[in-house]
Coordinates of C-alpha atoms and ligand atoms in Angstrom, one line a residue:
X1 CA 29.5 10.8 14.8
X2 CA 29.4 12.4 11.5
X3 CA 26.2 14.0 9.6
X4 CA 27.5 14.3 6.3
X5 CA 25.7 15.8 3.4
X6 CA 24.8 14.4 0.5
X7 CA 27.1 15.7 -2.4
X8 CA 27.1 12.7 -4.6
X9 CA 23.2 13.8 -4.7
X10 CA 23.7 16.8 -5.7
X11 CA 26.3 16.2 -8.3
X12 CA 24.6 13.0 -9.5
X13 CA 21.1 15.2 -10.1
X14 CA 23.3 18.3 -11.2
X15 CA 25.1 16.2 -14.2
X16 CA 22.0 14.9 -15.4
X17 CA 22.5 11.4 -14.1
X18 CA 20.4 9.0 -12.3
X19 CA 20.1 10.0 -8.6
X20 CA 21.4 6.9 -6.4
X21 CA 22.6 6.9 -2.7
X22 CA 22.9 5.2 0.1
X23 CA 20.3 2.2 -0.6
X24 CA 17.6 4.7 -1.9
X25 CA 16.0 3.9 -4.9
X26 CA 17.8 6.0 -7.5
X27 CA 15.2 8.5 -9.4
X28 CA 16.1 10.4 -12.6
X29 CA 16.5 13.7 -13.0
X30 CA 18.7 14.4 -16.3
X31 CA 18.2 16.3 -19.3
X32 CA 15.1 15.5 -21.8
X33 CA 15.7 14.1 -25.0
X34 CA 13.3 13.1 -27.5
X35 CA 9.5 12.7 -26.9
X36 CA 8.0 13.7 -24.0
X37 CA 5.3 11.4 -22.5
X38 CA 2.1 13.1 -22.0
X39 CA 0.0 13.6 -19.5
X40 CA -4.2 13.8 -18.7
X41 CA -5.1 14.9 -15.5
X42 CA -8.1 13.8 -14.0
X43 CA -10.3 15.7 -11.7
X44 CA -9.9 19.1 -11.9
X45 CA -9.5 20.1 -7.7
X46 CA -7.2 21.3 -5.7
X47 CA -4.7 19.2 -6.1
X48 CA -4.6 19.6 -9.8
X49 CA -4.2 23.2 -9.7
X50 CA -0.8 22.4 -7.4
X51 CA 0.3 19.9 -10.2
X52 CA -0.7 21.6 -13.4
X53 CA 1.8 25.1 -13.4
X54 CA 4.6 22.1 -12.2
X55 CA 4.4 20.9 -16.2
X56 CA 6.5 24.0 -16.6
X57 CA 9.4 22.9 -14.9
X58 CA 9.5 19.5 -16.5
X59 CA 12.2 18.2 -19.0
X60 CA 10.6 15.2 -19.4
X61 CA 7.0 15.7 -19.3
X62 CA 4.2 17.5 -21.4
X63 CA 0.6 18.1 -20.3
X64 CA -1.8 17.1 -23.3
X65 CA -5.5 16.6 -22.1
X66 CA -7.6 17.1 -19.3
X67 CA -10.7 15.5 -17.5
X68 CA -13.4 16.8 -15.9
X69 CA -16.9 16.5 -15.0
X70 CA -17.5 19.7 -16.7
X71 CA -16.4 20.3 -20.6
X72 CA -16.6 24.0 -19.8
X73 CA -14.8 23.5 -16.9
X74 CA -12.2 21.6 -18.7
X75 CA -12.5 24.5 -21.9
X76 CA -11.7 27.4 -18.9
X77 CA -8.5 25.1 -18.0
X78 CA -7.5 24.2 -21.1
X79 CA -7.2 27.6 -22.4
X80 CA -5.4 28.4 -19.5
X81 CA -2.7 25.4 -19.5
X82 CA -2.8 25.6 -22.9
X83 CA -4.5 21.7 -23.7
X84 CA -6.4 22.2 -27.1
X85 CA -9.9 20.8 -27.2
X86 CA -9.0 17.6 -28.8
X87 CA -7.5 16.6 -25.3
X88 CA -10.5 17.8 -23.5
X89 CA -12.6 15.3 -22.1
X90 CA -15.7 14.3 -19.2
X91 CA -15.6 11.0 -17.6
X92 CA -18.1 9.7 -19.9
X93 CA -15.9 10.4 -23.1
X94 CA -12.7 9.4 -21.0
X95 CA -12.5 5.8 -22.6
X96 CA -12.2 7.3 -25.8
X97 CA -8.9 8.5 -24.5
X98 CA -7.6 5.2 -26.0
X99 CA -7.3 7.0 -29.3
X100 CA -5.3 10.1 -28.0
X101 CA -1.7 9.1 -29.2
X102 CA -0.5 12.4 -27.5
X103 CA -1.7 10.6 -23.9
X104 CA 0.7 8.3 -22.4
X105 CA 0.1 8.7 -18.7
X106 CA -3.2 9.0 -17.2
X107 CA -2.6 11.2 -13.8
X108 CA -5.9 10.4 -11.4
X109 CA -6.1 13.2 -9.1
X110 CA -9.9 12.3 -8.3
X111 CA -11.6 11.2 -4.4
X112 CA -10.4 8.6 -3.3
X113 CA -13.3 6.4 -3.9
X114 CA -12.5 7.0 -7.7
X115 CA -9.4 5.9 -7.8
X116 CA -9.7 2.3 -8.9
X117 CA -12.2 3.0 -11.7
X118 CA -10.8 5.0 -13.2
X119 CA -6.6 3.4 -12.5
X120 CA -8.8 0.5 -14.7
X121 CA -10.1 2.4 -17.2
X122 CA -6.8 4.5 -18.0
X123 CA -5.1 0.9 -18.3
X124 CA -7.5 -0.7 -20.2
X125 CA -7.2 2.6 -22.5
X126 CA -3.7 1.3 -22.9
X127 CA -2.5 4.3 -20.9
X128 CA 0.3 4.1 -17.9
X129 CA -0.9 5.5 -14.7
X130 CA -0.1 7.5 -11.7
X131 CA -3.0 7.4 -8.9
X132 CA -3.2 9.8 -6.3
X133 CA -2.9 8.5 -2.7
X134 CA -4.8 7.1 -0.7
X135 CA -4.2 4.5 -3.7
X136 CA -8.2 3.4 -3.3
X137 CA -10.3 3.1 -0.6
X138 CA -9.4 -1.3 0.1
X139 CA -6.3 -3.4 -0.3
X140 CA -8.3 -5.3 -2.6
X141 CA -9.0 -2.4 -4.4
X142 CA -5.6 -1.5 -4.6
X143 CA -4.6 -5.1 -5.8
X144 CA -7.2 -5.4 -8.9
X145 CA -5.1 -1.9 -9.9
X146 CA -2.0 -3.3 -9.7
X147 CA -3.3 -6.5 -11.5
X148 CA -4.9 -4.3 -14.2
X149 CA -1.7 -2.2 -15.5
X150 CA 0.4 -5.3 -15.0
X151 CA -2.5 -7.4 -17.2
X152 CA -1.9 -3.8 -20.1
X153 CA 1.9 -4.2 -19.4
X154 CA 1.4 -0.6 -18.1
X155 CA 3.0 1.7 -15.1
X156 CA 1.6 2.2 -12.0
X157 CA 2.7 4.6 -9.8
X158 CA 1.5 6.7 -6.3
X159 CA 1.4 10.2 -5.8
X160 CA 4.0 9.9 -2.8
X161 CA 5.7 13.0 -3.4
X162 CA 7.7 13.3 -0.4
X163 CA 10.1 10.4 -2.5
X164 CA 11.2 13.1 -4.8
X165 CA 11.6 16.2 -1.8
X166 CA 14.9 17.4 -1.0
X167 CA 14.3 17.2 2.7
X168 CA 12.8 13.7 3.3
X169 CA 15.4 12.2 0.6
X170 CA 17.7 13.2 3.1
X171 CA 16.4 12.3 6.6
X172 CA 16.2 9.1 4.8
X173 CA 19.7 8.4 3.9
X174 CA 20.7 10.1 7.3
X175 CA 18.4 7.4 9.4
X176 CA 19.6 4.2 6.7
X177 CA 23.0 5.3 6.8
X178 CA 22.5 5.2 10.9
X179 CA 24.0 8.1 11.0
X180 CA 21.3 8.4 14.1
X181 CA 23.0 5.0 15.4
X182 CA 20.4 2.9 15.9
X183 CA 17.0 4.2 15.2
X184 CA 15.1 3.7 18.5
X185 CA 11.4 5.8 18.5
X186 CA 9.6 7.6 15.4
X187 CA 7.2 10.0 16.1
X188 CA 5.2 10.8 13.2
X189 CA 2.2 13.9 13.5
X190 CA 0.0 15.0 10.4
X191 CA -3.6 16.1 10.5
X192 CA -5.5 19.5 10.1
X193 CA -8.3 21.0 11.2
X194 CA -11.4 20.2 8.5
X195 CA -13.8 22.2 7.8
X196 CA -17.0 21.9 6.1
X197 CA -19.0 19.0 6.2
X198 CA -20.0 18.3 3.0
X199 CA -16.6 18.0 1.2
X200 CA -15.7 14.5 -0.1
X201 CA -13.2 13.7 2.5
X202 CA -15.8 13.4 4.9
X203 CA -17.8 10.9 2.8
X204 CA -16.8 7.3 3.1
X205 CA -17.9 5.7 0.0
X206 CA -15.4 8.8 -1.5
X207 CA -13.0 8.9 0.9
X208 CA -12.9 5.3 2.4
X209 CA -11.9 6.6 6.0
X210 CA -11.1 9.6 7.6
X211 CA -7.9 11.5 8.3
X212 CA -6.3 8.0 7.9
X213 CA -6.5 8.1 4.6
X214 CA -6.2 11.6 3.7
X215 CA -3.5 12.7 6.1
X216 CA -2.1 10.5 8.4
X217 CA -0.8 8.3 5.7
X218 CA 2.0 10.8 5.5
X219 CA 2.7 9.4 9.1
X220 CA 2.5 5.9 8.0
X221 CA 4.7 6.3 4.7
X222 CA 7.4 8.6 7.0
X223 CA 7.3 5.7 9.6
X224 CA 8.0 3.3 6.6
X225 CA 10.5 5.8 4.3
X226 CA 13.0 7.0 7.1
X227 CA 13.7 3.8 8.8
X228 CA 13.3 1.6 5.3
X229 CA 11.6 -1.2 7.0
X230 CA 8.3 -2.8 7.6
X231 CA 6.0 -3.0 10.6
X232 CA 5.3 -6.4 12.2
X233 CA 2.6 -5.0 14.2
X234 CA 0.0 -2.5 14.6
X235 CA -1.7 -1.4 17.4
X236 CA -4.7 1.6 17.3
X237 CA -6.6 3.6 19.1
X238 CA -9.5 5.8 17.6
X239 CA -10.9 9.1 19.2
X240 CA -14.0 10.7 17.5
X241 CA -16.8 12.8 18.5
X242 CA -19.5 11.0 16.5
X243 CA -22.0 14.2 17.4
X244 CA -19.6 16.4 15.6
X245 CA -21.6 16.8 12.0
X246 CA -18.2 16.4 10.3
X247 CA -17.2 12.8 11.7
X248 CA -20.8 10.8 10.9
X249 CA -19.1 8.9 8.5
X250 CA -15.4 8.9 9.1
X251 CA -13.1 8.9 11.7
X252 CA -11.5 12.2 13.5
X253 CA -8.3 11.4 15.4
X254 CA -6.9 7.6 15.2
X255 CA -3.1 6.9 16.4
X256 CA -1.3 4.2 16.0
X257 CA 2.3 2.7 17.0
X258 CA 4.0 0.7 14.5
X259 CA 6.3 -2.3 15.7
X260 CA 9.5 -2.7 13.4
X261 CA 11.5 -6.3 13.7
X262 CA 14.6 -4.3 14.9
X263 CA 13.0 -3.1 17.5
X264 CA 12.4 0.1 16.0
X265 CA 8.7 1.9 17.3
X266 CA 6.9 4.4 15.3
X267 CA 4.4 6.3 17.7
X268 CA 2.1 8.1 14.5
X269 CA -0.7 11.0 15.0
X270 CA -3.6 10.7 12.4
X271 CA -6.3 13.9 13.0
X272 CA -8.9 16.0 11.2
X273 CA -8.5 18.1 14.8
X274 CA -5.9 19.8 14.5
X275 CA -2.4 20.8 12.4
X276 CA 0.2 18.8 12.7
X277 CA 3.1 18.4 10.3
X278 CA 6.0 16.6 11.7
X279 CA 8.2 13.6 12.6
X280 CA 11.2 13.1 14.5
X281 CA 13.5 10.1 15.0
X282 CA 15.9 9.3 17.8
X283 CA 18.1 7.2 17.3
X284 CA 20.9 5.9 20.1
X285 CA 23.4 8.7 19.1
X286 CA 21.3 11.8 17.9
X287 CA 18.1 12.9 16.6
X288 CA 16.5 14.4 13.3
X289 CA 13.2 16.6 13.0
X290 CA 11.4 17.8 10.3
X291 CA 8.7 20.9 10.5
X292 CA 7.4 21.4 8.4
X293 CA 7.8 17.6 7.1
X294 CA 6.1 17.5 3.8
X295 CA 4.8 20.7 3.0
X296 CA 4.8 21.6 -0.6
X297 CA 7.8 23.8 -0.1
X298 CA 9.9 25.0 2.9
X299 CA 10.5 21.7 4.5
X300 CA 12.9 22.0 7.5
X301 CA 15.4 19.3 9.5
X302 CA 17.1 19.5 12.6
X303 CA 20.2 17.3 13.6
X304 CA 21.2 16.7 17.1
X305 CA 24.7 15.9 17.0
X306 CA 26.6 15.4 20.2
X307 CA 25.8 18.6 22.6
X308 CA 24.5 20.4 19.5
X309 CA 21.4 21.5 17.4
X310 CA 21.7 22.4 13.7
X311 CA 19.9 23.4 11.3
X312 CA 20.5 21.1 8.9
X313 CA 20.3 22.2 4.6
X314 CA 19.4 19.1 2.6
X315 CA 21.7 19.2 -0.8
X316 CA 19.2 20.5 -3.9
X317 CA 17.7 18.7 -6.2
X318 CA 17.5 19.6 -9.6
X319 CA 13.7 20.1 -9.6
X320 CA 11.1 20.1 -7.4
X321 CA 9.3 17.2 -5.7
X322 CA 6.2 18.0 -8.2
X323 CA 8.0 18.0 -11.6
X324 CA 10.5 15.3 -10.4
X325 CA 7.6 12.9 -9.4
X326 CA 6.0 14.1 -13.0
X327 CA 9.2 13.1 -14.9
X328 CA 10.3 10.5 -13.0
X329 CA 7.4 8.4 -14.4
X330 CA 8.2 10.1 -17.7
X331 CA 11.7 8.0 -17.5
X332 CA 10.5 4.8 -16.6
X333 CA 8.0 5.0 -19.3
X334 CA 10.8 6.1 -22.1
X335 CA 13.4 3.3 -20.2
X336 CA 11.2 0.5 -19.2
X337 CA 12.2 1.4 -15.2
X338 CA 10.0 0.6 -12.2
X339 CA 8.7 3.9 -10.4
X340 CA 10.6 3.9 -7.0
X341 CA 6.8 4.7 -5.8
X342 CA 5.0 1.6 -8.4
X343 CA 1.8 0.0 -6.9
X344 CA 3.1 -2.4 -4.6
X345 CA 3.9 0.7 -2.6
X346 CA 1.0 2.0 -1.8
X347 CA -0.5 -1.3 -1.6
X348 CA 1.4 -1.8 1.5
X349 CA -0.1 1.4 2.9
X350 CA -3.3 0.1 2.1
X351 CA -2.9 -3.1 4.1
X352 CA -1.3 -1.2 7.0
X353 CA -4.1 1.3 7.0
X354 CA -6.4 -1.7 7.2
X355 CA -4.9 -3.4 10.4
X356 CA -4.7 -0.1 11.8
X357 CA -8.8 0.2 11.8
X358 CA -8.8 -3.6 12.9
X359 CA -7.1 -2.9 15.6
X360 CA -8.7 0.3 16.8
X361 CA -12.1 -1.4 16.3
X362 CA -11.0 -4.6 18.2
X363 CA -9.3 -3.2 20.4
X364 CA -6.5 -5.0 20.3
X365 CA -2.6 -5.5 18.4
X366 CA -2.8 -6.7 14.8
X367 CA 0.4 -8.7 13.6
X368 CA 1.5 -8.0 10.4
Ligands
LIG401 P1 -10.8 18.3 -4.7 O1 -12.1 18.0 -4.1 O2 -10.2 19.6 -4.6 O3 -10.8 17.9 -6.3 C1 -11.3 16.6 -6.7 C2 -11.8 16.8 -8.1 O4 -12.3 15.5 -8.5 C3 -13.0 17.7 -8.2 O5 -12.6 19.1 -8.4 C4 -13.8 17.2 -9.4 O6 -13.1 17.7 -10.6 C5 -13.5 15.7 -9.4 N1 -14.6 14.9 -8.9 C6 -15.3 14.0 -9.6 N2 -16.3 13.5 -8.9 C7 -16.3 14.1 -7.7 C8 -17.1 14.0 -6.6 N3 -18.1 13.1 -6.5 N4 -16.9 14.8 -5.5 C9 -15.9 15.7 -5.6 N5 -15.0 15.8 -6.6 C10 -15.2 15.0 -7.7 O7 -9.8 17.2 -4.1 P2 -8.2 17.3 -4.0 O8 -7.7 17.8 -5.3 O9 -7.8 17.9 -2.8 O10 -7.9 15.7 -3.9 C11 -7.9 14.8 -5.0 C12 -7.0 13.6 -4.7 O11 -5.7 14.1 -4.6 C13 -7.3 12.8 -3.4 O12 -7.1 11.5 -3.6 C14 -6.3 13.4 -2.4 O13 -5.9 12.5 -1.4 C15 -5.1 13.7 -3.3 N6 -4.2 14.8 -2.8 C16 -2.9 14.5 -2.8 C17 -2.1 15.5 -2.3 C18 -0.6 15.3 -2.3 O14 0.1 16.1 -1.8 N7 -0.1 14.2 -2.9 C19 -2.6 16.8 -1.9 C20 -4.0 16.9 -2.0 C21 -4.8 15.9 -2.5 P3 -14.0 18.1 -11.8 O15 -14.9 19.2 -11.4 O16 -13.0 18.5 -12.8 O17 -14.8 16.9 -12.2

């Protein structure tokens, strides 16, 4: 058995090309030319101060406005990310965002619960969008998105950065190119410990569900990414302290095995309880971890091949999963491409996500 690494990647990305191997959907990572889309960002979190410094690093890409609840919140970041005040705005002057011809993609880094309002309101401001996942808080939700930029003849894409990470591109192509053998038993952790009960996440008209949505969708997408199929059935089981304050609204702990038409299972941890950041796939001839799995940076893989462990050192990319997901929209906006992460990809999250809390609440497996 052979684990070979991937040097067409790194060629392909090094040269400027587009990045295509092994079945994956090819993403680009070449040299700028021309103008670069812009981008608002929408809520002004966490999350946004991971994304914002990535503009940097972009070839593609150009940060032009920002969006907050607060204009002098959105002044403070403006002056430090450099956005002049004509591409400041507050979610009740976002529509007028429509007139902003340096805004071409609307980034929505807002709760979850937010999400399809304001995916709707970017389109039907004429701009292209990239939603943070969860994608919304229903499938139905998620569809009436997709409908909407479709309807504007606009982009869609999901925040699934792990798509664009040096590490998980490559346990991909290892498991596709069966380079496991067959792949027989997934085991997929993610969850953290959360804290303070007031936060958003813990809310369920902003969240939508607990670590499900926030964190154990990394599970889901990892169970759907490294063996490149899709489940058949779903079966859940939910554990939550409903006297812990944090958990009145939302679950704590829910896991769930996936069934995959070749036979493939995905046993997948969902928790607010404690860290986990992990998968691992065994396959009939060897096995691959990752841990951390899909951290923002130091993401590590292990290869058993016959009697031996390795380390194993994914080939680079050019950039980082951040600016590559930030420019790879950039592209298909300039080319007319489909994000390799559109809609219709997190859509299918979103129906998984929702068997998954069928079946924990009926107790019971959910075909797909
Ligand atoms: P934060 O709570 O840190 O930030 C959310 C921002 O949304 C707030 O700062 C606020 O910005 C704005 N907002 C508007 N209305 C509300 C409201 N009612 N309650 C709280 N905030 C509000 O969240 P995160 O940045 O951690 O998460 C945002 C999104 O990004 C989520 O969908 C999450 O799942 C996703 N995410 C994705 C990650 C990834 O790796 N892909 C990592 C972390 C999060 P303002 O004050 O400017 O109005």
């Amino acid at each position: 058995m052979m684990f070979r690494s991937s040097r067409r990647e790194v060629l392909a990305a090094g040269a400027g090309g587009a990045v295509a191997l092994s079945g994956l959907p090819a993403f680009a990572a070449g040299q700028g030319e021309g103008r670069r889309p812009g981008y608002a960002i929408v809520g002004l979190g966490m999350y946004a101060d991971v994304i914002l410094p990535r503009f940097a690093e972009c070839r593609h890409s150009r940060l032009t406005a920002l969006v907050s609840g607060s204009m002098d919140k959105a002044r403070a970041w403006g002056a430090r990310w450099g956005v002049p005040e004509r591409g400041l705005y507050t979610y009740d002057t976002f529509d007028t965002i429509r007139d902003n011809p340096d805004v071409d993609i609307v980034y929505v880094i807002l709760p979850n619960g937010m999400h399809h309002e304001y995916t709707l309101r970017a389109a039907a401001a004429g701009k292209h969008v990239v939603c943070e996942k969860p994608m919304a808080n229903t499938a139905a939700e998620a569809e009436s998105m997709i409908a909407a930029c479709r309807a504007a003849g606009r982009k869609l894409m999901i925040g699934y950065r792990s798509h664009f990470e040096p590490a998980n591109r490559e346990a991909m192509r290892i498991v596709r190119d069966g380079e496991l053998g067959r792949a027989r038993i997934v085991t997929a952790e993610t969850g953290f410990n959360i804290g303070d009960p007031a936060q958003w996440r813990l809310n369920r008209a902003l969240a939508g569900g607990g670590s499900l949505m926030d964190i154990g969708i990394y599970s889901l997408q990892a169970a759907r990414y490294l063996t490149g199929e899709e489940p058949v059935a779903v079966t859940a089981v939910e554990s939550t302290d409903r006297t812990d304050v944090r958990f009145r609204e939302v679950e704590d702990t829910i896991n769930f095995q996936l069934r995959f038409a070749s036979g493939t299972v995905a046993n997948c941890v969902s928790t607010y309880g404690s860290n986990h950041n992990r998968y691992r796939v065994v396959g009939t001839e060897g096995w691959l971890d990752a841990e951390p799995a899909t951290a923002y940076a130091g993401n590590r893989l292990r290869l058993r091949r016959g009697r031996e462990t390795v380390e194993h050192t994914p080939p680079a990319l050019a950039v980082n999963q951040f600016s590559g997901q930030l420019d790879h929209l950039s592209q298909c906006v300039m080319t007319g491409a489909e994000p390799i992460v559109a809609g219709e990809e997190g859509l299918k999250d979103m129906r998984i996500i929702e068997a998954i809390y069928r079946s924990a609440a009926e107790g019971r497996t959910i075909a797909l």
